Amino acid sequence: MSSSDTPVPRRAVIAAMAGIGATAACAPAAGPAAPPSAAPSAGPVSASGASLAPVPATRAPRPVASVGEIPVGGGRVFPERRVVLTQPTAGEFRGFGIVCTHDGCELNAVADGTINCPCHGSRYAITDGSVVQGPARTGLRVEQVAVDGDSVVLL
């Protein structure tokens, strides 16, 4: 029997295939090397080379409510815009996402200085969306808002 007639153990074949598979799986993540003339990127990039820098906002400001609709020291939930607007002090407007960070329920009320969830009782501060009462552990998503004339707009 010559060396070409020697049977290859099954384990050796499986190990070789696993090594080839691992190499093939990792190769796309490494990606091609950038040519020497490539300019340095302006920010972080993914393994595929796509920029991970934030995309600038391109949508126009969307009116949510008139200034007079948001009570000082309180706020209002706008389910159709997926936002809660608050006015902690006169002329200071804040915007927050409508989804409770505990279990994904929609927030439904603003009362006594807090934004309230009907599902499990989480409460968030109208000033910054931080947790005032659990079970939620993280604050609300902050939405950028501004006053445009007599309207509070979502940016």
N, CA and C atoms as an extended XYZ file, in Angstrom:
465
Properties=species:S:1:pos:R:3:atomname:S:1:resname:S:1:resid:I:1 pbc="F F F"
N         0.845       -1.160        0.000 N   MET     1
C         0.000        0.000        0.000 CA  MET     1
C         0.895        1.228        0.000 C   MET     1
N         0.707        2.121       -0.970 N   SER     2
C         1.509        3.338       -1.043 CA  SER     2
C         0.860        4.423       -0.190 C   SER     2
N         1.583        5.539       -0.019 N   SER     3
C         1.058        6.616        0.821 CA  SER     3
C        -0.220        7.203        0.251 C   SER     3
N        -0.432        7.082       -1.070 N   SER     4
C        -1.663        7.600       -1.660 CA  SER     4
C        -2.829        6.653       -1.410 C   SER     4
N        -2.540        5.409       -1.024 N   ASP     5
C        -3.606        4.450       -0.759 CA  ASP     5
C        -3.975        4.378        0.713 C   ASP     5
N        -3.296        5.137        1.561 N   THR     6
C        -3.567        5.097        2.987 CA  THR     6
C        -4.875        5.837        3.261 C   THR     6
N        -5.799        5.181        3.939 N   PRO     7
C        -7.075        5.855        4.218 CA  PRO     7
C        -6.863        7.002        5.222 C   PRO     7
N        -7.609        8.065        5.033 N   VAL     8
C        -7.534        9.222        5.926 CA  VAL     8
C        -8.584        9.024        7.009 C   VAL     8
N        -8.206        9.155        8.260 N   PRO     9
C        -9.177        8.974        9.326 CA  PRO     9
C       -10.307       10.011        9.219 C   PRO     9
N       -11.508        9.585        9.560 N   ARG    10
C       -12.698       10.437        9.496 CA  ARG    10
C       -12.495       11.723       10.317 C   ARG    10
N       -11.883       11.598       11.487 N   ARG    11
C       -11.684       12.774       12.344 CA  ARG    11
C       -10.788       13.808       11.675 C   ARG    11
N        -9.799       13.374       10.940 N   ALA    12
C        -8.903       14.299       10.254 CA  ALA    12
C        -9.662       15.072        9.179 C   ALA    12
N       -10.570       14.398        8.474 N   VAL    13
C       -11.368       15.059        7.437 CA  VAL    13
C       -12.301       16.092        8.076 C   VAL    13
N       -12.951       15.702        9.164 N   ILE    14
C       -13.881       16.616        9.845 CA  ILE    14
C       -13.129       17.825       10.394 C   ILE    14
N       -11.970       17.613       10.994 N   ALA    15
C       -11.180       18.723       11.537 CA  ALA    15
C       -10.751       19.676       10.429 C   ALA    15
N       -10.348       19.128        9.292 N   ALA    16
C        -9.929       19.968        8.172 CA  ALA    16
C       -11.102       20.784        7.644 C   ALA    16
N       -12.272       20.160        7.554 N   MET    17
C       -13.459       20.872        7.069 CA  MET    17
C       -13.860       21.982        8.043 C   MET    17
N       -13.743       21.709        9.336 N   ALA    18
C       -14.078       22.733       10.333 CA  ALA    18
C       -13.132       23.915       10.209 C   ALA    18
N       -11.866       23.640        9.992 N   GLY    19
C       -10.897       24.729        9.831 CA  GLY    19
C       -11.175       25.556        8.591 C   GLY    19
N       -11.529       24.904        7.496 N   ILE    20
C       -11.857       25.627        6.265 CA  ILE    20
C       -13.113       26.463        6.473 C   ILE    20
N       -14.112       25.874        7.148 N   GLY    21
C       -15.357       26.607        7.407 CA  GLY    21
C       -15.126       27.830        8.274 C   GLY    21
N       -14.298       27.690        9.312 N   ALA    22
C       -14.010       28.819       10.197 CA  ALA    22
C       -13.280       29.916        9.440 C   ALA    22
N       -12.352       29.516        8.598 N   THR    23
C       -11.614       30.499        7.810 CA  THR    23
C       -12.552       31.233        6.860 C   THR    23
N       -13.441       30.504        6.222 N   ALA    24
C       -14.392       31.114        5.291 CA  ALA    24
C       -15.348       32.057        6.020 C   ALA    24
N       -15.741       31.695        7.227 N   ALA    25
C       -16.662       32.542        7.990 CA  ALA    25
C       -15.994       33.832        8.447 C   ALA    25
N       -14.723       33.771        8.773 N   CYS    26
C       -14.017       34.949        9.273 CA  CYS    26
C       -13.506       35.850        8.160 C   CYS    26
N       -13.266       35.313        7.006 N   ALA    27
C       -12.675       36.089        5.917 CA  ALA    27
C       -13.518       37.295        5.522 C   ALA    27
N       -14.853       37.175        5.369 N   PRO    28
C       -15.611       38.366        4.988 CA  PRO    28
C       -15.554       39.463        6.055 C   PRO    28
N       -15.459       39.089        7.324 N   ALA    29
C       -15.412       40.091        8.387 CA  ALA    29
C       -14.127       40.898        8.309 C   ALA    29
N       -13.055       40.264        7.878 N   ALA    30
C       -11.793       40.969        7.777 CA  ALA    30
C       -11.837       41.981        6.649 C   ALA    30
N       -12.515       41.640        5.557 N   GLY    31
C       -12.666       42.552        4.433 CA  GLY    31
C       -11.348       42.798        3.740 C   GLY    31
N       -11.429       43.390        2.579 N   PRO    32
C       -10.197       43.683        1.857 CA  PRO    32
C        -9.458       44.843        2.510 C   PRO    32
N        -8.153       44.806        2.381 N   ALA    33
C        -7.350       45.899        2.931 CA  ALA    33
C        -7.573       47.132        2.082 C   ALA    33
N        -7.587       48.293        2.707 N   ALA    34
C        -7.772       49.541        1.972 CA  ALA    34
C        -6.517       49.822        1.174 C   ALA    34
N        -6.677       50.320       -0.033 N   PRO    35
C        -5.481       50.650       -0.810 CA  PRO    35
C        -4.720       51.776       -0.116 C   PRO    35
N        -3.399       51.839       -0.315 N   PRO    36
C        -2.591       52.842        0.361 CA  PRO    36
C        -3.063       54.266        0.092 C   PRO    36
N        -3.709       54.508       -1.046 N   SER    37
C        -4.131       55.859       -1.385 CA  SER    37
C        -5.481       56.222       -0.770 C   SER    37
N        -6.129       55.274       -0.066 N   ALA    38
C        -7.446       55.563        0.505 CA  ALA    38
C        -7.324       56.586        1.612 C   ALA    38
N        -8.229       57.555        1.611 N   ALA    39
C        -8.231       58.590        2.645 CA  ALA    39
C        -8.729       57.991        3.949 C   ALA    39
N        -8.241       58.443        5.088 N   PRO    40
C        -8.741       57.922        6.357 CA  PRO    40
C       -10.211       58.285        6.509 C   PRO    40
N       -10.950       57.408        7.174 N   SER    41
C       -12.382       57.656        7.341 CA  SER    41
C       -12.607       58.756        8.360 C   SER    41
N       -13.793       59.381        8.279 N   ALA    42
C       -14.127       60.476        9.177 CA  ALA    42
C       -14.662       59.979       10.506 C   ALA    42
N       -14.933       58.689       10.623 N   GLY    43
C       -15.491       58.158       11.856 CA  GLY    43
C       -15.393       56.651       11.856 C   GLY    43
N       -16.040       56.015       12.827 N   PRO    44
C       -15.973       54.563       12.910 CA  PRO    44
C       -16.647       53.913       11.712 C   PRO    44
N       -16.147       52.736       11.348 N   VAL    45
C       -16.725       51.995       10.238 CA  VAL    45
C       -17.004       50.576       10.671 C   VAL    45
N       -17.946       49.922        9.981 N   SER    46
C       -18.260       48.532       10.262 CA  SER    46
C       -17.240       47.652        9.567 C   SER    46
N       -17.331       46.341        9.789 N   ALA    47
C       -16.407       45.392        9.163 CA  ALA    47
C       -16.506       45.450        7.654 C   ALA    47
N       -17.676       45.805        7.122 N   SER    48
C       -17.845       45.876        5.675 CA  SER    48
C       -17.344       47.188        5.101 C   SER    48
N       -16.913       48.118        5.985 N   GLY    49
C       -16.412       49.394        5.520 CA  GLY    49
C       -17.456       50.494        5.519 C   GLY    49
N       -18.704       50.173        5.872 N   ALA    50
C       -19.763       51.183        5.915 CA  ALA    50
C       -19.553       52.089        7.123 C   ALA    50
N       -19.841       53.352        6.954 N   SER    51
C       -19.671       54.316        8.040 CA  SER    51
C       -20.692       54.064        9.133 C   SER    51
N       -20.239       54.136       10.389 N   LEU    52
C       -21.128       54.009       11.533 CA  LEU    52
C       -21.420       55.376       12.142 C   LEU    52
N       -20.969       56.438       11.495 N   ALA    53
C       -21.225       57.787       11.993 CA  ALA    53
C       -22.720       58.068       11.912 C   ALA    53
N       -23.248       58.878       12.839 N   PRO    54
C       -24.673       59.184       12.808 CA  PRO    54
C       -25.069       59.856       11.502 C   PRO    54
N       -26.231       59.504       11.018 N   VAL    55
C       -26.751       60.101        9.798 CA  VAL    55
C       -27.409       61.425       10.181 C   VAL    55
N       -27.068       62.508        9.524 N   PRO    56
C       -27.686       63.781        9.872 CA  PRO    56
C       -29.181       63.751        9.588 C   PRO    56
N       -29.930       64.451       10.416 N   ALA    57
C       -31.378       64.500       10.233 CA  ALA    57
C       -31.696       65.200        8.916 C   ALA    57
N       -32.563       64.595        8.145 N   THR    58
C       -32.934       65.191        6.866 CA  THR    58
C       -34.420       65.507        6.813 C   THR    58
N       -35.146       65.149        7.842 N   ARG    59
C       -36.572       65.442        7.814 CA  ARG    59
C       -36.827       66.850        8.357 C   ARG    59
N       -37.892       67.415        7.882 N   ALA    60
C       -38.276       68.752        8.325 CA  ALA    60
C       -38.904       68.657        9.712 C   ALA    60
N       -38.798       69.726       10.499 N   PRO    61
C       -39.458       69.731       11.811 CA  PRO    61
C       -40.959       69.457       11.644 C   PRO    61
N       -41.492       68.623       12.537 N   ARG    62
C       -42.911       68.266       12.466 CA  ARG    62
C       -43.651       68.872       13.653 C   ARG    62
N       -44.641       69.726       13.401 N   PRO    63
C       -45.408       70.304       14.504 CA  PRO    63
C       -46.126       69.207       15.283 C   PRO    63
N       -46.087       69.318       16.616 N   VAL    64
C       -46.765       68.347       17.476 CA  VAL    64
C       -47.950       68.993       18.176 C   VAL    64
N       -47.729       70.174       18.751 N   ALA    65
C       -48.793       70.831       19.515 CA  ALA    65
C       -48.506       72.310       19.614 C   ALA    65
N       -49.531       73.075       19.984 N   SER    66
C       -49.290       74.495       20.256 CA  SER    66
C       -48.693       74.600       21.654 C   SER    66
N       -47.963       75.655       21.889 N   VAL    67
C       -47.319       75.886       23.177 CA  VAL    67
C       -48.352       75.833       24.302 C   VAL    67
N       -49.532       76.383       24.065 N   GLY    68
C       -50.574       76.426       25.086 CA  GLY    68
C       -51.166       75.077       25.458 C   GLY    68
N       -50.961       74.057       24.638 N   GLU    69
C       -51.498       72.720       24.932 CA  GLU    69
C       -50.676       71.955       25.971 C   GLU    69
N       -49.464       72.424       26.247 N   ILE    70
C       -48.576       71.719       27.179 CA  ILE    70
C       -48.551       72.493       28.491 C   ILE    70
N       -49.149       71.946       29.555 N   PRO    71
C       -49.210       72.683       30.820 CA  PRO    71
C       -47.834       72.822       31.484 C   PRO    71
N       -47.603       73.980       32.104 N   VAL    72
C       -46.370       74.207       32.858 CA  VAL    72
C       -46.385       73.250       34.052 C   VAL    72
N       -45.255       72.567       34.271 N   GLY    73
C       -45.156       71.594       35.362 CA  GLY    73
C       -45.798       70.257       35.018 C   GLY    73
N       -46.143       70.075       33.760 N   GLY    74
C       -46.795       68.830       33.329 CA  GLY    74
C       -46.420       68.495       31.907 C   GLY    74
N       -47.334       67.866       31.206 N   GLY    75
C       -47.081       67.478       29.836 CA  GLY    75
C       -48.264       66.788       29.232 C   GLY    75
N       -48.049       66.233       28.056 N   ARG    76
C       -49.117       65.548       27.334 CA  ARG    76
C       -48.517       64.479       26.426 C   ARG    76
N       -49.231       63.367       26.306 N   VAL    77
C       -48.808       62.256       25.453 CA  VAL    77
C       -49.459       62.426       24.080 C   VAL    77
N       -48.661       62.253       23.027 N   PHE    78
C       -49.158       62.335       21.657 CA  PHE    78
C       -48.880       61.006       20.956 C   PHE    78
N       -49.791       60.038       21.105 N   PRO    79
C       -49.560       58.700       20.543 CA  PRO    79
C       -49.356       58.710       19.026 C   PRO    79
N       -50.054       59.599       18.324 N   GLU    80
C       -49.942       59.634       16.860 CA  GLU    80
C       -48.560       60.082       16.398 C   GLU    80
N       -47.850       60.828       17.242 N   ARG    81
C       -46.483       61.273       16.929 CA  ARG    81
C       -45.436       60.457       17.674 C   ARG    81
N       -45.903       59.526       18.523 N   ARG    82
C       -45.008       58.649       19.292 CA  ARG    82
C       -44.082       59.460       20.200 C   ARG    82
N       -44.640       60.531       20.811 N   VAL    83
C       -43.831       61.404       21.652 CA  VAL    83
C       -44.639       61.902       22.846 C   VAL    83
N       -43.909       62.193       23.922 N   VAL    84
C       -44.472       62.861       25.101 CA  VAL    84
C       -43.788       64.216       25.170 C   VAL    84
N       -44.581       65.281       25.242 N   LEU    85
C       -44.027       66.612       25.411 CA  LEU    85
C       -44.278       67.066       26.835 C   LEU    85
N       -43.261       67.665       27.452 N   THR    86
C       -43.423       68.199       28.800 CA  THR    86
C       -42.933       69.642       28.823 C   THR    86
N       -43.387       70.367       29.850 N   GLN    87
C       -42.950       71.741       30.069 CA  GLN    87
C       -42.657       71.879       31.565 C   GLN    87
N       -41.458       71.432       31.985 N   PRO    88
C       -41.121       71.450       33.411 CA  PRO    88
C       -41.235       72.841       34.037 C   PRO    88
N       -40.742       73.850       33.322 N   THR    89
C       -40.885       75.238       33.775 CA  THR    89
C       -41.371       76.048       32.579 C   THR    89
N       -41.906       77.209       32.834 N   ALA    90
C       -42.472       78.035       31.764 CA  ALA    90
C       -41.460       78.254       30.632 C   ALA    90
N       -41.855       77.900       29.431 N   GLY    91
C       -41.023       78.096       28.248 CA  GLY    91
C       -39.971       77.040       27.998 C   GLY    91
N       -39.830       76.049       28.867 N   GLU    92
C       -38.841       74.972       28.710 CA  GLU    92
C       -39.585       73.708       28.284 C   GLU    92
N       -39.364       73.271       27.053 N   PHE    93
C       -40.066       72.105       26.530 CA  PHE    93
C       -39.108       70.943       26.348 C   PHE    93
N       -39.573       69.759       26.693 N   ARG    94
C       -38.790       68.520       26.560 CA  ARG    94
C       -39.619       67.504       25.786 C   ARG    94
N       -38.929       66.608       25.089 N   GLY    95
C       -39.606       65.551       24.353 CA  GLY    95
C       -39.005       64.204       24.694 C   GLY    95
N       -39.874       63.195       24.804 N   PHE    96
C       -39.438       61.834       25.138 CA  PHE    96
C       -40.198       60.819       24.295 C   PHE    96
N       -39.579       59.668       24.076 N   GLY    97
C       -40.253       58.584       23.384 CA  GLY    97
C       -41.443       58.098       24.195 C   GLY    97
N       -42.391       57.483       23.526 N   ILE    98
C       -43.649       57.078       24.152 CA  ILE    98
C       -43.596       55.665       24.743 C   ILE    98
N       -42.490       54.953       24.543 N   VAL    99
C       -42.406       53.548       24.950 CA  VAL    99
C       -41.720       53.405       26.306 C   VAL    99
N       -42.387       52.719       27.233 N   CYS   100
C       -41.830       52.429       28.549 CA  CYS   100
C       -40.620       51.505       28.380 C   CYS   100
N       -39.544       51.823       29.080 N   THR   101
C       -38.321       51.027       28.956 CA  THR   101
C       -38.379       49.719       29.735 C   THR   101
N       -39.414       49.514       30.524 N   HIS   102
C       -39.537       48.273       31.287 CA  HIS   102
C       -40.037       47.127       30.430 C   HIS   102
N       -41.214       47.318       29.810 N   ASP   103
C       -41.822       46.201       29.091 CA  ASP   103
C       -42.394       46.598       27.737 C   ASP   103
N       -42.095       47.813       27.271 N   GLY   104
C       -42.518       48.228       25.941 CA  GLY   104
C       -43.944       48.739       25.834 C   GLY   104
N       -44.613       48.955       26.943 N   CYS   105
C       -45.977       49.501       26.894 CA  CYS   105
C       -45.915       50.966       26.476 C   CYS   105
N       -47.036       51.469       25.961 N   GLU   106
C       -47.106       52.882       25.613 CA  GLU   106
C       -47.469       53.699       26.841 C   GLU   106
N       -46.705       54.752       27.066 N   LEU   107
C       -46.998       55.665       28.165 CA  LEU   107
C       -48.317       56.362       27.850 C   LEU   107
N       -49.106       56.638       28.911 N   ASN   108
C       -50.444       57.160       28.616 CA  ASN   108
C       -50.832       58.413       29.370 C   ASN   108
N       -50.022       58.882       30.302 N   ALA   109
C       -50.435       60.039       31.089 CA  ALA   109
C       -49.235       60.778       31.653 C   ALA   109
N       -49.462       62.073       31.902 N   VAL   110
C       -48.493       62.897       32.613 CA  VAL   110
C       -49.260       63.517       33.772 C   VAL   110
N       -48.810       63.238       34.990 N   ALA   111
C       -49.502       63.751       36.181 CA  ALA   111
C       -48.529       63.871       37.339 C   ALA   111
N       -48.707       64.885       38.155 N   ASP   112
C       -47.900       65.085       39.364 CA  ASP   112
C       -46.397       65.068       39.087 C   ASP   112
N       -45.972       65.657       37.972 N   GLY   113
C       -44.547       65.769       37.670 CA  GLY   113
C       -43.907       64.520       37.094 C   GLY   113
N       -44.729       63.520       36.738 N   THR   114
C       -44.158       62.300       36.147 CA  THR   114
C       -44.922       61.881       34.900 C   THR   114
N       -44.214       61.160       34.037 N   ILE   115
C       -44.790       60.527       32.849 CA  ILE   115
C       -45.051       59.090       33.263 C   ILE   115
N       -46.279       58.603       33.079 N   ASN   116
C       -46.698       57.354       33.697 CA  ASN   116
C       -47.023       56.240       32.709 C   ASN   116
N       -46.658       55.026       33.113 N   CYS   117
C       -46.952       53.828       32.330 CA  CYS   117
C       -48.109       53.082       32.989 C   CYS   117
N       -49.124       52.712       32.205 N   PRO   118
C       -50.285       52.030       32.770 CA  PRO   118
C       -50.056       50.547       33.060 C   PRO   118
N       -49.033       49.957       32.486 N   CYS   119
C       -48.870       48.500       32.598 CA  CYS   119
C       -48.361       48.041       33.962 C   CYS   119
N       -47.237       48.575       34.402 N   HIS   120
C       -46.631       48.108       35.649 CA  HIS   120
C       -46.275       49.235       36.614 C   HIS   120
N       -46.706       50.470       36.287 N   GLY   121
C       -46.551       51.573       37.218 CA  GLY   121
C       -45.251       52.343       37.166 C   GLY   121
N       -44.427       52.135       36.151 N   SER   122
C       -43.197       52.924       36.056 CA  SER   122
C       -43.548       54.391       35.876 C   SER   122
N       -42.702       55.255       36.461 N   ARG   123
C       -42.893       56.694       36.362 CA  ARG   123
C       -41.550       57.334       36.022 C   ARG   123
N       -41.613       58.346       35.162 N   TYR   124
C       -40.417       59.025       34.679 CA  TYR   124
C       -40.536       60.517       34.942 C   TYR   124
N       -39.414       61.174       35.223 N   ALA   125
C       -39.392       62.612       35.497 CA  ALA   125
C       -39.703       63.411       34.239 C   ALA   125
N       -40.521       64.465       34.382 N   ILE   126
C       -40.839       65.311       33.228 CA  ILE   126
C       -39.650       66.175       32.829 C   ILE   126
N       -38.672       66.321       33.702 N   THR   127
C       -37.518       67.179       33.418 CA  THR   127
C       -36.507       66.536       32.481 C   THR   127
N       -36.245       65.220       32.675 N   ASP   128
C       -35.199       64.565       31.884 CA  ASP   128
C       -35.521       63.127       31.474 C   ASP   128
N       -36.705       62.625       31.812 N   GLY   129
C       -37.095       61.266       31.426 CA  GLY   129
C       -36.458       60.177       32.268 C   GLY   129
N       -35.787       60.547       33.358 N   SER   130
C       -35.160       59.539       34.214 CA  SER   130
C       -36.219       58.792       35.023 C   SER   130
N       -35.866       57.614       35.490 N   VAL   131
C       -36.792       56.787       36.269 CA  VAL   131
C       -36.993       57.401       37.652 C   VAL   131
N       -38.265       57.591       38.024 N   VAL   132
C       -38.626       58.071       39.349 CA  VAL   132
C       -39.126       56.904       40.184 C   VAL   132
N       -39.838       55.986       39.528 N   GLN   133
C       -40.376       54.795       40.198 CA  GLN   133
C       -40.341       53.634       39.214 C   GLN   133
N       -39.829       52.500       39.670 N   GLY   134
C       -39.728       51.299       38.832 CA  GLY   134
C       -41.057       50.605       38.684 C   GLY   134
N       -41.015       49.526       37.956 N   PRO   135
C       -39.894       48.612       37.732 CA  PRO   135
C       -38.909       48.992       36.626 C   PRO   135
N       -39.173       50.027       35.839 N   ALA   136
C       -38.213       50.414       34.798 CA  ALA   136
C       -36.871       50.754       35.451 C   ALA   136
N       -35.792       50.436       34.740 N   ARG   137
C       -34.442       50.706       35.256 CA  ARG   137
C       -33.714       51.773       34.460 C   ARG   137
N       -34.165       52.027       33.225 N   THR   138
C       -33.511       53.031       32.390 CA  THR   138
C       -34.513       54.097       31.990 C   THR   138
N       -34.004       55.300       31.771 N   GLY   139
C       -34.849       56.428       31.415 CA  GLY   139
C       -35.382       56.338       29.995 C   GLY   139
N       -36.239       57.279       29.679 N   LEU   140
C       -36.871       57.332       28.362 CA  LEU   140
C       -35.906       57.850       27.303 C   LEU   140
N       -36.176       57.474       26.063 N   ARG   141
C       -35.430       58.007       24.924 CA  ARG   141
C       -35.766       59.497       24.804 C   ARG   141
N       -34.757       60.324       24.643 N   VAL   142
C       -34.953       61.766       24.512 CA  VAL   142
C       -35.206       62.093       23.044 C   VAL   142
N       -36.232       62.887       22.790 N   GLU   143
C       -36.552       63.364       21.442 CA  GLU   143
C       -36.207       64.848       21.380 C   GLU   143
N       -35.621       65.276       20.301 N   GLN   144
C       -35.262       66.684       20.140 CA  GLN   144
C       -36.496       67.482       19.734 C   GLN   144
N       -36.801       68.520       20.496 N   VAL   145
C       -37.934       69.387       20.204 CA  VAL   145
C       -37.483       70.845       20.253 C   VAL   145
N       -38.288       71.701       19.645 N   ALA   146
C       -38.010       73.129       19.649 CA  ALA   146
C       -39.326       73.876       19.525 C   ALA   146
N       -39.274       75.151       19.870 N   VAL   147
C       -40.447       76.003       19.687 CA  VAL   147
C       -40.259       76.773       18.387 C   VAL   147
N       -41.290       76.717       17.543 N   ASP   148
C       -41.290       77.425       16.272 CA  ASP   148
C       -42.560       78.256       16.234 C   ASP   148
N       -42.413       79.534       16.542 N   GLY   149
C       -43.592       80.393       16.643 CA  GLY   149
C       -44.410       79.994       17.847 C   GLY   149
N       -45.653       79.575       17.614 N   ASP   150
C       -46.541       79.132       18.694 CA  ASP   150
C       -46.622       77.603       18.779 C   ASP   150
N       -45.770       76.903       18.024 N   SER   151
C       -45.822       75.441       17.992 CA  SER   151
C       -44.588       74.804       18.607 C   SER   151
N       -44.792       73.648       19.217 N   VAL   152
C       -43.683       72.804       19.653 CA  VAL   152
C       -43.504       71.789       18.532 C   VAL   152
N       -42.293       71.716       17.989 N   VAL   153
C       -42.023       70.850       16.845 CA  VAL   153
C       -41.040       69.753       17.227 C   VAL   153
N       -41.216       68.620       16.603 N   LEU   154
C       -40.318       67.476       16.751 CA  LEU   154
C       -39.271       67.582       15.656 C   LEU   154
N       -38.013       67.599       16.050 N   LEU   155
C       -36.912       67.732       15.077 CA  LEU   155
C       -36.461       66.391       14.565 C   LEU   155
